[in-house]
mmCIF file of C-alpha atoms in Angstrom:
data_model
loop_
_atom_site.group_PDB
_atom_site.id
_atom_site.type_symbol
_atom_site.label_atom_id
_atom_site.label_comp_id
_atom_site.label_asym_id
_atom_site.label_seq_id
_atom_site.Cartn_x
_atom_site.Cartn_y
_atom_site.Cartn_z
ATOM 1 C CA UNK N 1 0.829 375.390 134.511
ATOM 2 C CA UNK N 2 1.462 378.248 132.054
ATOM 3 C CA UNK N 3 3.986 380.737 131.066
ATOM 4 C CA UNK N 4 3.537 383.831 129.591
ATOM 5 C CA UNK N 5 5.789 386.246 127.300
ATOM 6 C CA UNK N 6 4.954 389.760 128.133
ATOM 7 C CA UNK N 7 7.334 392.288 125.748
ATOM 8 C CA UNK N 8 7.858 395.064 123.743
ATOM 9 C CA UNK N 9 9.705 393.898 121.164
ATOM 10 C CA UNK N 10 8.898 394.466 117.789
ATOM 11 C CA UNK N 11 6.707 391.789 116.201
ATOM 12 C CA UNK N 12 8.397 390.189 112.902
ATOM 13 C CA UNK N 13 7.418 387.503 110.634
ATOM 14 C CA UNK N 14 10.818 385.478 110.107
ATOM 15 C CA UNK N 15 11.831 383.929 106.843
ATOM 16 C CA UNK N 16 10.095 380.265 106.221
ATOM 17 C CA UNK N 17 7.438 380.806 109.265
ATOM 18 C CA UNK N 18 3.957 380.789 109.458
ATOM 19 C CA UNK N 19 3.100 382.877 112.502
ATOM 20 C CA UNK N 20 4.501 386.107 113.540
ATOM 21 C CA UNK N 21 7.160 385.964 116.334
ATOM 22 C CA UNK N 22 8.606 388.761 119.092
ATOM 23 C CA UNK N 23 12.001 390.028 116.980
ATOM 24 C CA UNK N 24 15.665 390.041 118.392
ATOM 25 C CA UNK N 25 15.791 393.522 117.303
ATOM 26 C CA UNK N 26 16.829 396.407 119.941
ATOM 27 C CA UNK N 27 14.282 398.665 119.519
ATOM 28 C CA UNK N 28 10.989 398.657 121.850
ATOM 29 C CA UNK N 29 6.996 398.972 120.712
ATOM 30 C CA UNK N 30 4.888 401.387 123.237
ATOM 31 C CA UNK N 31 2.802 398.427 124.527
ATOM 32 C CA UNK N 32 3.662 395.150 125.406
ATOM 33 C CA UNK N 33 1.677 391.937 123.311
ATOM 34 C CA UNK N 34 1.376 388.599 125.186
ATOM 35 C CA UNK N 35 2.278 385.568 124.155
ATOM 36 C CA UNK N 36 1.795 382.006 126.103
ATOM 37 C CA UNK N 37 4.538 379.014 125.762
ATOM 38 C CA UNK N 38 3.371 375.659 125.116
ATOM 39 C CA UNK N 39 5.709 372.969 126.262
ATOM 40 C CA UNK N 40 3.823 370.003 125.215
ATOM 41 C CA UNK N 41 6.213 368.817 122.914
ATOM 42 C CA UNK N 42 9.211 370.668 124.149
ATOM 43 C CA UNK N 43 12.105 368.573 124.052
ATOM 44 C CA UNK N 44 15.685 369.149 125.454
ATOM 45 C CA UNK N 45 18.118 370.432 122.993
ATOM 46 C CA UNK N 46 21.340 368.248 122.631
ATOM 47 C CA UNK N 47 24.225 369.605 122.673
ATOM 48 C CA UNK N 48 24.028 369.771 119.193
ATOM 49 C CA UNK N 49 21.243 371.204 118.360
ATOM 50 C CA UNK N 50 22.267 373.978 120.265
ATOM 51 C CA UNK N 51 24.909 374.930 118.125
ATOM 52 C CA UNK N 52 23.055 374.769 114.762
ATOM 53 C CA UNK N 53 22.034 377.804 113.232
ATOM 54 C CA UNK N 54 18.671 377.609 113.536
ATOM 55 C CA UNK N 55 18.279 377.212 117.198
ATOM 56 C CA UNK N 56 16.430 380.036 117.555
ATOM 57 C CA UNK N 57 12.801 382.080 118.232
ATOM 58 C CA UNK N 58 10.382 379.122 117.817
ATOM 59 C CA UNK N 59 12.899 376.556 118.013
ATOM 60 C CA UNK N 60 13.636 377.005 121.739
ATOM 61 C CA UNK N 61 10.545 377.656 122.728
ATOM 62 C CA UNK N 62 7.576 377.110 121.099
ATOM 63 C CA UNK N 63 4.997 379.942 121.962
ATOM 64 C CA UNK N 64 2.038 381.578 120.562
ATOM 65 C CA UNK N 65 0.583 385.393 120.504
ATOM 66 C CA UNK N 66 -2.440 386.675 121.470
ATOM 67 C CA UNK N 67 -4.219 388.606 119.362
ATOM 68 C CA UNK N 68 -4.847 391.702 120.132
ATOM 69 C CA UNK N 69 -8.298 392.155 122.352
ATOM 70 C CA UNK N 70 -11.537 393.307 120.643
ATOM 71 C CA UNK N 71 -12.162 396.063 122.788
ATOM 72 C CA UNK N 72 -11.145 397.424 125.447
ATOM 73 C CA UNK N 73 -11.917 396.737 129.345
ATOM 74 C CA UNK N 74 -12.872 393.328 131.042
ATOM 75 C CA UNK N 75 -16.342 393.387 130.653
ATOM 76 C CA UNK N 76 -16.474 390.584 128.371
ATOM 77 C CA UNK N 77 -13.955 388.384 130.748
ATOM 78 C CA UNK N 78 -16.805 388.611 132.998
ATOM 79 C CA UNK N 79 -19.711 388.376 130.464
ATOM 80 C CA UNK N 80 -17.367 384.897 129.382
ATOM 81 C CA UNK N 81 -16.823 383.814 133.242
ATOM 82 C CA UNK N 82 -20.762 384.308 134.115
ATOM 83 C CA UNK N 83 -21.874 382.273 131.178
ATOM 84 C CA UNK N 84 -19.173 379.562 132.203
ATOM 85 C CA UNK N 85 -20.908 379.338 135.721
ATOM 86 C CA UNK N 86 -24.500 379.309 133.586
ATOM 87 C CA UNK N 87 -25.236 383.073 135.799
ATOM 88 C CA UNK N 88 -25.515 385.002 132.305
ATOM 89 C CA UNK N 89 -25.780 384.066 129.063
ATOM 90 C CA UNK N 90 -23.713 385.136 126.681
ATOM 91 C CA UNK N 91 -22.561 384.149 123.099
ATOM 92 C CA UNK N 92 -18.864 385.172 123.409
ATOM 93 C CA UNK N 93 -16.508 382.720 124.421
ATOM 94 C CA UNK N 94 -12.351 382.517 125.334
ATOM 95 C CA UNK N 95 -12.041 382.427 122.133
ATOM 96 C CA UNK N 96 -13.324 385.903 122.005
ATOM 97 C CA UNK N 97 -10.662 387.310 124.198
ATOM 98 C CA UNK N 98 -7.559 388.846 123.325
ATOM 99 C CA UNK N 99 -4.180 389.933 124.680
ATOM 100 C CA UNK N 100 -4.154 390.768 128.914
ATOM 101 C CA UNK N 101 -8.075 389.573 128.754
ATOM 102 C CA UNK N 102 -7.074 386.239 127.681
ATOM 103 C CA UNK N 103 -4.037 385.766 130.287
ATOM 104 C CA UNK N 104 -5.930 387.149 133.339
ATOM 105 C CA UNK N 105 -9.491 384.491 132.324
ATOM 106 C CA UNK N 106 -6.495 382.011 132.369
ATOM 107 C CA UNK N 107 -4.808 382.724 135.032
ATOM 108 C CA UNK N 108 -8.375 382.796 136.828
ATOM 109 C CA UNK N 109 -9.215 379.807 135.840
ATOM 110 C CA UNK N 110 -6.468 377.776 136.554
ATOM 111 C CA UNK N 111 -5.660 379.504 140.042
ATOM 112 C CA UNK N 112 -9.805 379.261 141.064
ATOM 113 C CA UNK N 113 -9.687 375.555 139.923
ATOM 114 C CA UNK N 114 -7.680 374.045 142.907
ATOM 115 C CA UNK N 115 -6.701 374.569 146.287
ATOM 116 C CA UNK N 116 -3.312 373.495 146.395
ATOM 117 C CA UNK N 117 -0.679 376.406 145.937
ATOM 118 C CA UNK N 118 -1.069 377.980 142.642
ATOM 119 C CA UNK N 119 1.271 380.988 142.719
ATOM 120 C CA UNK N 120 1.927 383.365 139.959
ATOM 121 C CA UNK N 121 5.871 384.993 139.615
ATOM 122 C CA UNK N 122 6.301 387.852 137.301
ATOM 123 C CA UNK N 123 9.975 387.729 136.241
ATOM 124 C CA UNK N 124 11.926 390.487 135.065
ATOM 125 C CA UNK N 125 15.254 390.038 133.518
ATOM 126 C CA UNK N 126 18.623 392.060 133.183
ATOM 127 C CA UNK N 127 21.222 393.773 130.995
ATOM 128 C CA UNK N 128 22.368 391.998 128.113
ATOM 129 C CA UNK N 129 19.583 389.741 126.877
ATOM 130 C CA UNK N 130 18.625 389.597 123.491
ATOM 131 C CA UNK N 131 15.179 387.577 122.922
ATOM 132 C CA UNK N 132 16.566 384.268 122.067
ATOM 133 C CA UNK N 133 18.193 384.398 125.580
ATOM 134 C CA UNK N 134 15.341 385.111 126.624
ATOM 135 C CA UNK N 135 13.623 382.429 126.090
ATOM 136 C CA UNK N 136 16.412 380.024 127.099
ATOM 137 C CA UNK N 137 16.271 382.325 130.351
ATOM 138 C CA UNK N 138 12.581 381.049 129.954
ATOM 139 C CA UNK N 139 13.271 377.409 130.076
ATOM 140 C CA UNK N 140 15.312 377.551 132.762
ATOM 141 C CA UNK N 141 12.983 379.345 135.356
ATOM 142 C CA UNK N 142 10.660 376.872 134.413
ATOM 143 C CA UNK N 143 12.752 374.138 135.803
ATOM 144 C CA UNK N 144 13.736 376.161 138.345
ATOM 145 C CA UNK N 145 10.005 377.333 140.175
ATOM 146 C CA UNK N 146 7.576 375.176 138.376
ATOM 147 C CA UNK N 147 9.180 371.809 137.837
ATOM 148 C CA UNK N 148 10.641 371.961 141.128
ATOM 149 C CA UNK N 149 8.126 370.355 144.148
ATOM 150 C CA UNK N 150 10.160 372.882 146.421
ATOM 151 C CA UNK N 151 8.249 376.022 144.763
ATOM 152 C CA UNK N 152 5.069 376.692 145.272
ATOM 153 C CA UNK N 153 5.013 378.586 141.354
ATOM 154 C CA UNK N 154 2.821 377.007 138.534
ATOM 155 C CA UNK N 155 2.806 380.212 136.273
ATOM 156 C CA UNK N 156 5.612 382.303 135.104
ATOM 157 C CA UNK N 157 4.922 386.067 133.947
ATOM 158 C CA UNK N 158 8.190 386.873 131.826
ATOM 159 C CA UNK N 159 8.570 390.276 131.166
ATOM 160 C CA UNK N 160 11.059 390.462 128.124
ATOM 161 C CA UNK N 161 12.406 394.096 127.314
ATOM 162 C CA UNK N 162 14.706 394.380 124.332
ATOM 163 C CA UNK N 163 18.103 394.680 126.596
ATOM 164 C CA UNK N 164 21.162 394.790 123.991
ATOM 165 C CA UNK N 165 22.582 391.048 122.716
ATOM 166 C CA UNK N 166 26.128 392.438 123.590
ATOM 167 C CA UNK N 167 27.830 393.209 126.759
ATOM 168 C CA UNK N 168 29.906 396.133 125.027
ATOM 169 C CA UNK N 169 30.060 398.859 127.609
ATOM 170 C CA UNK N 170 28.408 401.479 125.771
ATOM 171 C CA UNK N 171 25.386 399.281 125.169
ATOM 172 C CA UNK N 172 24.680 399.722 128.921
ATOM 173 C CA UNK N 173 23.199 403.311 128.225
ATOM 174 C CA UNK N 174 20.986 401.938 125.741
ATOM 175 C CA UNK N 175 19.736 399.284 128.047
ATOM 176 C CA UNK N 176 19.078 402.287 130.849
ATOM 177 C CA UNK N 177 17.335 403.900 128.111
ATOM 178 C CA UNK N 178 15.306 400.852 127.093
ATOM 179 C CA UNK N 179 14.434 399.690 130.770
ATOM 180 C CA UNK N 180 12.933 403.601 131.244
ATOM 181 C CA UNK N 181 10.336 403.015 128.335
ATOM 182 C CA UNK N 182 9.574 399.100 129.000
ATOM 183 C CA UNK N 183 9.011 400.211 133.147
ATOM 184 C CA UNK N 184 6.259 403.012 131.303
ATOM 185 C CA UNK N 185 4.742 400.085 129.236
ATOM 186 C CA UNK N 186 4.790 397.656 132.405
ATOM 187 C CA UNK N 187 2.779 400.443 134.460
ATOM 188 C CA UNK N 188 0.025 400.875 131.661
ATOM 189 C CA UNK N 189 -0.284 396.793 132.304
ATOM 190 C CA UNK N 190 -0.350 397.010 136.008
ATOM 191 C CA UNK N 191 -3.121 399.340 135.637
ATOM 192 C CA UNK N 192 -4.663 396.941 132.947
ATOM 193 C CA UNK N 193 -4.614 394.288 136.300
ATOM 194 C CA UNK N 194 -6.120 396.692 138.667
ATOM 195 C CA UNK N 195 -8.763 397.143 136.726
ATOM 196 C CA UNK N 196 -9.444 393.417 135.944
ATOM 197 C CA UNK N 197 -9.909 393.336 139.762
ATOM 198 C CA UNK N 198 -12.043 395.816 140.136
ATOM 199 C CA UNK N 199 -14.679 394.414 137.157
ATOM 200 C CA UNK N 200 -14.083 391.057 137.876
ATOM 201 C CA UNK N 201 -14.719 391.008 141.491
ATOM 202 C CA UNK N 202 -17.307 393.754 141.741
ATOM 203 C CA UNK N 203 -19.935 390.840 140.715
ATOM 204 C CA UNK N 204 -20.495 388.615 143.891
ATOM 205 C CA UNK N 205 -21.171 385.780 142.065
ATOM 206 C CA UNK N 206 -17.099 385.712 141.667
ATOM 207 C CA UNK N 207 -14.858 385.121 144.298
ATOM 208 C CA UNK N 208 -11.340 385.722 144.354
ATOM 209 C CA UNK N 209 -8.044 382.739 143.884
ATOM 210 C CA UNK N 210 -6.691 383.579 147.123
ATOM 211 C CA UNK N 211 -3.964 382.370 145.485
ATOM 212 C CA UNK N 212 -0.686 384.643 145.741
ATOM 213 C CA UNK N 213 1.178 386.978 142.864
ATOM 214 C CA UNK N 214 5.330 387.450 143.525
ATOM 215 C CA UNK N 215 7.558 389.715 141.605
ATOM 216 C CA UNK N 216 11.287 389.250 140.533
ATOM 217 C CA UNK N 217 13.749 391.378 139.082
ATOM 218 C CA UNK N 218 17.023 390.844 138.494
ATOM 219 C CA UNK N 219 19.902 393.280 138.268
ATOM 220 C CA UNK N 220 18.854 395.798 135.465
ATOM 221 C CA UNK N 221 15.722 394.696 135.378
ATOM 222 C CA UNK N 222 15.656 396.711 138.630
ATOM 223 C CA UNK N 223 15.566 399.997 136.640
ATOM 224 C CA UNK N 224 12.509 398.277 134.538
ATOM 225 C CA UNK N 225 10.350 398.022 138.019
ATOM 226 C CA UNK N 226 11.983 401.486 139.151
ATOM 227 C CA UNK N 227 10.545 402.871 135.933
ATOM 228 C CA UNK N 228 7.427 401.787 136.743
ATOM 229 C CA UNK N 229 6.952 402.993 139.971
ATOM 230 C CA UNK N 230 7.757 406.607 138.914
ATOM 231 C CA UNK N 231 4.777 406.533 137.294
ATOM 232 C CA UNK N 232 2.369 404.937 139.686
ATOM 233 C CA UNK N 233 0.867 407.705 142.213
ATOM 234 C CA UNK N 234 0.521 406.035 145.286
ATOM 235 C CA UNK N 235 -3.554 406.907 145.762
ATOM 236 C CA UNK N 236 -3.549 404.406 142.291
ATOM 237 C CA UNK N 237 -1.162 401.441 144.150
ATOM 238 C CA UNK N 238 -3.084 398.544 145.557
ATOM 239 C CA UNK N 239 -1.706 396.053 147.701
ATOM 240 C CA UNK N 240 -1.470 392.734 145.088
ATOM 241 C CA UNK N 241 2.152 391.526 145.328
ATOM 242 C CA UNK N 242 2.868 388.959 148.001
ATOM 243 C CA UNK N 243 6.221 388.915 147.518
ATOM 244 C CA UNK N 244 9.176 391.487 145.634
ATOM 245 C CA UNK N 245 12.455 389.949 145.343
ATOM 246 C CA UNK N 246 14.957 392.132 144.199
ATOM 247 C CA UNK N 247 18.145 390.236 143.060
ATOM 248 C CA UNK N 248 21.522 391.980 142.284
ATOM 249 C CA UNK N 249 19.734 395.062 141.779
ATOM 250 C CA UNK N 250 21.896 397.592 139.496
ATOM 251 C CA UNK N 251 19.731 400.606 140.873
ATOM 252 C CA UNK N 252 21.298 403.397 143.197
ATOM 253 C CA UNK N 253 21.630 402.411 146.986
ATOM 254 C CA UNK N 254 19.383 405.236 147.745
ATOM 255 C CA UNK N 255 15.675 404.258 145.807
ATOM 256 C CA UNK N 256 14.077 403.779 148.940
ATOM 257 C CA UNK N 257 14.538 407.117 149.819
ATOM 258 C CA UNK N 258 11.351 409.767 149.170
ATOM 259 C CA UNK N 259 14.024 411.974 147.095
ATOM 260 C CA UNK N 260 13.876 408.903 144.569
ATOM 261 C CA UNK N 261 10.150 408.529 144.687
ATOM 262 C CA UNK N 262 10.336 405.133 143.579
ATOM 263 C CA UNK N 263 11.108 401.893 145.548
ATOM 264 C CA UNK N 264 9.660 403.525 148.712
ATOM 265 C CA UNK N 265 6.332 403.026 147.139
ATOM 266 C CA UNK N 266 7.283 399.164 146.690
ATOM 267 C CA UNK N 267 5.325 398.821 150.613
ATOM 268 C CA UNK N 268 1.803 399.989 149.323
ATOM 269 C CA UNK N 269 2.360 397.212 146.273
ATOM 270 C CA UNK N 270 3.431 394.196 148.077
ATOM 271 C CA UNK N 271 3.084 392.534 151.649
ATOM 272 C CA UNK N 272 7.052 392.043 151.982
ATOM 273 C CA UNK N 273 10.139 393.126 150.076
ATOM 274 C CA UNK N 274 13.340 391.262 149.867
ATOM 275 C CA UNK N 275 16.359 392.745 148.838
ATOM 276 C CA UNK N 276 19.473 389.940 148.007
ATOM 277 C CA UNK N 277 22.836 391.526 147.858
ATOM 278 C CA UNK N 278 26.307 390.324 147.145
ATOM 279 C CA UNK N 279 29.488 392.382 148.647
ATOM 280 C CA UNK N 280 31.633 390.565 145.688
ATOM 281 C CA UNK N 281 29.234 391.189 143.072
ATOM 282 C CA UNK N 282 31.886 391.702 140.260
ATOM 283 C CA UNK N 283 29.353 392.723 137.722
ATOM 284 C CA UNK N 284 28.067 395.906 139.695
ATOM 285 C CA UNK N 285 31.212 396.881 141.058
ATOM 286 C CA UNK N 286 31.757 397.450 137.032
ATOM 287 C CA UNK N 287 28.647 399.081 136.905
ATOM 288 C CA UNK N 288 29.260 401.695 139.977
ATOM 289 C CA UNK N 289 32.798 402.162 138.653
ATOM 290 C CA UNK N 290 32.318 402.407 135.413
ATOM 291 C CA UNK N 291 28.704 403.312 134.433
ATOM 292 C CA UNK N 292 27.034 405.315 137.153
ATOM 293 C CA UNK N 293 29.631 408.036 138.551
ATOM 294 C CA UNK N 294 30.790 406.220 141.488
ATOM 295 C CA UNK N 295 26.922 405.740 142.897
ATOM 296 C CA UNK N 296 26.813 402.334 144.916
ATOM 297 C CA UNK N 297 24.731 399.606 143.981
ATOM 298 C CA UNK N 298 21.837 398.221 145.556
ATOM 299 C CA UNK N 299 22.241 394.733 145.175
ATOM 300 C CA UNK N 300 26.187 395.023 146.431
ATOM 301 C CA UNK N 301 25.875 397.640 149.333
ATOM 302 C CA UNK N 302 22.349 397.628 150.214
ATOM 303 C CA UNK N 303 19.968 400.226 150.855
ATOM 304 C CA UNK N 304 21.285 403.760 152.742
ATOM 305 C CA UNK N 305 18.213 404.175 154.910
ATOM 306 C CA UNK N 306 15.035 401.732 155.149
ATOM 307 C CA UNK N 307 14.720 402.889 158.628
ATOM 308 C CA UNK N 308 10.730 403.316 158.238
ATOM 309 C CA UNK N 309 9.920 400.399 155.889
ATOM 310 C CA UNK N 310 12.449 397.487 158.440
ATOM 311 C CA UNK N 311 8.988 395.747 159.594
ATOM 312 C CA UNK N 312 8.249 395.200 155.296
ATOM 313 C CA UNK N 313 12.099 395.055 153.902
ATOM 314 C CA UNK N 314 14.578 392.567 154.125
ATOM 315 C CA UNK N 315 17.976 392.633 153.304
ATOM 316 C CA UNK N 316 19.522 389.269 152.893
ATOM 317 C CA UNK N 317 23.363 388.800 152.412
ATOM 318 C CA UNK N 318 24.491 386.266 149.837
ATOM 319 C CA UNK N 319 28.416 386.860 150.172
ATOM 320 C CA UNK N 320 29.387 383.901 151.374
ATOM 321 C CA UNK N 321 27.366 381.436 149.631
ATOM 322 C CA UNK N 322 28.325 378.362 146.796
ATOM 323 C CA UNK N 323 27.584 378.267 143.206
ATOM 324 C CA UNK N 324 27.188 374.349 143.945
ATOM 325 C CA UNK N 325 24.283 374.572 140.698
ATOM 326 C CA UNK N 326 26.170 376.059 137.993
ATOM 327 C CA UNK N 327 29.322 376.911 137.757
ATOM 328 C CA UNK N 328 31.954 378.470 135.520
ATOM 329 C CA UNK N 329 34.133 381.663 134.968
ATOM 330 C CA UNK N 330 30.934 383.720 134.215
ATOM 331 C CA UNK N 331 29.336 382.706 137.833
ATOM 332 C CA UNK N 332 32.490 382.411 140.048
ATOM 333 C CA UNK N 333 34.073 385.986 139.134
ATOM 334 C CA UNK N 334 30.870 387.455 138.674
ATOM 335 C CA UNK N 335 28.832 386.229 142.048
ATOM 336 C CA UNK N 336 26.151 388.284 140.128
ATOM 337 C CA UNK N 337 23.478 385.464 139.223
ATOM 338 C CA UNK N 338 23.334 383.634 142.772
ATOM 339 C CA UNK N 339 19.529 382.652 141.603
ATOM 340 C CA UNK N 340 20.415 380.120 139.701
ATOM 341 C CA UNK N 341 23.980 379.256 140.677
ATOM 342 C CA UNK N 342 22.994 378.554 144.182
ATOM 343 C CA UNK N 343 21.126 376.233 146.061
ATOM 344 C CA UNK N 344 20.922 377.958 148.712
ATOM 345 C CA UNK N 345 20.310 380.910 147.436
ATOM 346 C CA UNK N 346 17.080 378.938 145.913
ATOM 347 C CA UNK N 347 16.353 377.400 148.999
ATOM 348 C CA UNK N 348 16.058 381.236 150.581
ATOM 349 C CA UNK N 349 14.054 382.039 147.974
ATOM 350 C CA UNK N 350 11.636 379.086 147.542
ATOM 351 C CA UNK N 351 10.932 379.429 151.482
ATOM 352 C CA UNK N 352 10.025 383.380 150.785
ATOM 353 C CA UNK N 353 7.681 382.559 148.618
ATOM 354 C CA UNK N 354 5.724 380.109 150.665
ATOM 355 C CA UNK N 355 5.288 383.173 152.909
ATOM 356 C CA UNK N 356 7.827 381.417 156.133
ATOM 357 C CA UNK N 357 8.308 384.141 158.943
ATOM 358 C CA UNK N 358 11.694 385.998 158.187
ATOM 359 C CA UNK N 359 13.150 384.982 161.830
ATOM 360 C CA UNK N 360 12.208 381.417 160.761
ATOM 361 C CA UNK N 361 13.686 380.734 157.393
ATOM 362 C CA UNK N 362 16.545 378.110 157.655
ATOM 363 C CA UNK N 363 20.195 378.881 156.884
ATOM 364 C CA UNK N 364 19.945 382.166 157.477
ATOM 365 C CA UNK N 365 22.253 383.886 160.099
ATOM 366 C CA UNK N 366 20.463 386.864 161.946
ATOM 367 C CA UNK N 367 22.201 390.131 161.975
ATOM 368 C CA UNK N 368 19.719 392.301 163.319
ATOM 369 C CA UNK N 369 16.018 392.960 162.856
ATOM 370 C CA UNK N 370 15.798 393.097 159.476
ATOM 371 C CA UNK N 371 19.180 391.599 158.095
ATOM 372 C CA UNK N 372 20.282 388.384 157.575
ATOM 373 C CA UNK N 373 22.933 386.284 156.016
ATOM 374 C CA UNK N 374 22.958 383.316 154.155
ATOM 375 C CA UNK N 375 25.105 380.955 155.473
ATOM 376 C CA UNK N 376 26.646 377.507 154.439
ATOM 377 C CA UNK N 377 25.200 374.042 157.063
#
């Protein structure tokens, strides 16, 4: 199990600490630095300890950065991984490896080392989240995909972008702003991965995981992947999402269309696309209304026209389900977070990631071909 801190933020040495830390700041570096959690001696918070001062950075989550690598490329992830299997010898070690090397000879490892599901879910988050939420956000999708024998996740790829800490209206352009230069960092480290591939697995003497990658992004964090994909030219996309699972997303109803040149390029990345909607999402009815000149959102109206892409994309209705998880003003008005409000809503999800048949998944309702609706049992 491991879970990773992938961000932008500035990097700050606080007051009274030791090690440098990822800053609450608003204000985003060019490349993102990795950092990995350790949760050996995480403890819950009380109640108390939650509302002390100090329950913050390090003292939610303890987590560590990478340093930065030594040079660039993966040749000395394989030089390290050949000398591991006694192929090559070589003096470098893991110790030797910095930043994405480090993650991806981990992730390796630990997905190589077993054949029981092993699954790897990059996560990325939405409007309003400063970094201590973050990493409470953290926590809770660890409980959530990797504590939970219903998932078949045992690593967790967060991506944290410096979103604003307040909900203020105007902060919303800032965060559009923001998610535009974190979705140009996040395609420099999808390239990064490509590459990996391609030098790791050019040597027959390593094979690959088999096990599977999956990709979440909720509500603004939609406009992080669209980002992203603006940049990618489709000869550069390989195939090395399983699964995309676009929550709530506050993107335009029309990205799948070529005039977008974005989320129609989401089929060459990923075997199957999944797009969750909610016709009372409260949050982007504020957001079309408001925010983005009357344009309809994807994750309340759905897509205009995946016509071409029906045998990849999904659309799966979560109108009518119950926030039986969590529940409160924030998730009854604003039907925005069904994730983690909603069993069921988890129980789609966890049964798209084990790769189920879209006809077969239980508790849906089938509308048509490609459209479904979640419905109560």
């Amino acid at each position: 199990m491991a879970v990773y801190i992938l961000s932008n933020r500035k990097i700050v040495r606080h007051k009274g600490e030791k090690v440098d830390s990822f800053s609450n700041d608003e204000y985003s570096i060019p490349n993102f630095r990795i950092a990995k959690c350790d949760f050996d001696n995480y403890k819950e918070p009380t109640s108390t300890a939650k509302k002390k001062k100090d329950y913050t950075n390090l003292n939610i989550v303890n987590y560590k950065l990478f340093s930065e690598p030594e040079k660039q490329g993966y040749q000395d992830v394989l030089d390290v991984l050949l000398n591991e299997k006694g192929i090559k010898k070589s003096t470098l070690t893991a110790n030797n490896l910095g930043g994405s090397q480090r993650m991806f000879y981990e992730l390796y490892k630990d997905m190589s080392s077993t054949k029981d599901r092993s699954d790897v879910l990059i996560f990325i988050h939405g409007y309003a989240y400063d970094f201590d939420d973050e990493l409470k956000a953290i926590v809770d999708l660890k409980k959530l995909f990797i504590d939970n024998p219903a998932s078949p996740i045992q690593h967790i790829l967060f991506v944290s972008w410096p979103a604003s800490s307040s909900i203020v209206p105007m902060t919303y352009f800032d965060d559009k702003a923001s998610s535009i230069n974190s979705g140009a960092s996040l395609m420099r480290l999808f390239y990064f991965y490509t590459q990996f591939l391609k030098d790791i697995f050019s040597n027959r003497d390593l094979v690959p995981c088999n096990q599977r990658i999956h990709l979440m992004a909720h509500s603004m964090g939609n406009r992080v992947l669209q980002s992203m994909l603006y940049s990618l030219k489709k000869e550069n996309i390989l195939r090395v999402i399983d699964q995309v699972l676009l929550l709530n997303s506050d993107v335009t109803y029309k990205v799948f269309e070529d005039s977008e040149d974005s989320f129609n390029k989401l089929p060459l990345l990923a075997n199957r696309i999944s797009i969750y909607l909610n016709r009372k999402d409260t949050i982007l009815g504020i957001s079309q209304f408001t925010k983005n000149i009357l344009t309809p959102r994807l994750g309340k109206n759905g897509p205009s026209d995946i016509q071409k892409f029906k045998d990849i994309v999904s659309i799966i209705d979560c109108t009518f389900v119950e926030d039986d998880v969590l529940s409160g003003l924030k998730y009854d008005i604003g039907n925005h977070w069904g994730y983690l409000s909603s069993s069921q809503v988890q129980n789609d999800i966890f049964q798209n990631l084990y790769g189920v048949d879209r006809n077969l998944i239980t508790t849906r309702l089938k509308n048509n071909e490609n459209i479904f609706t979640i419905i109560s049992q």
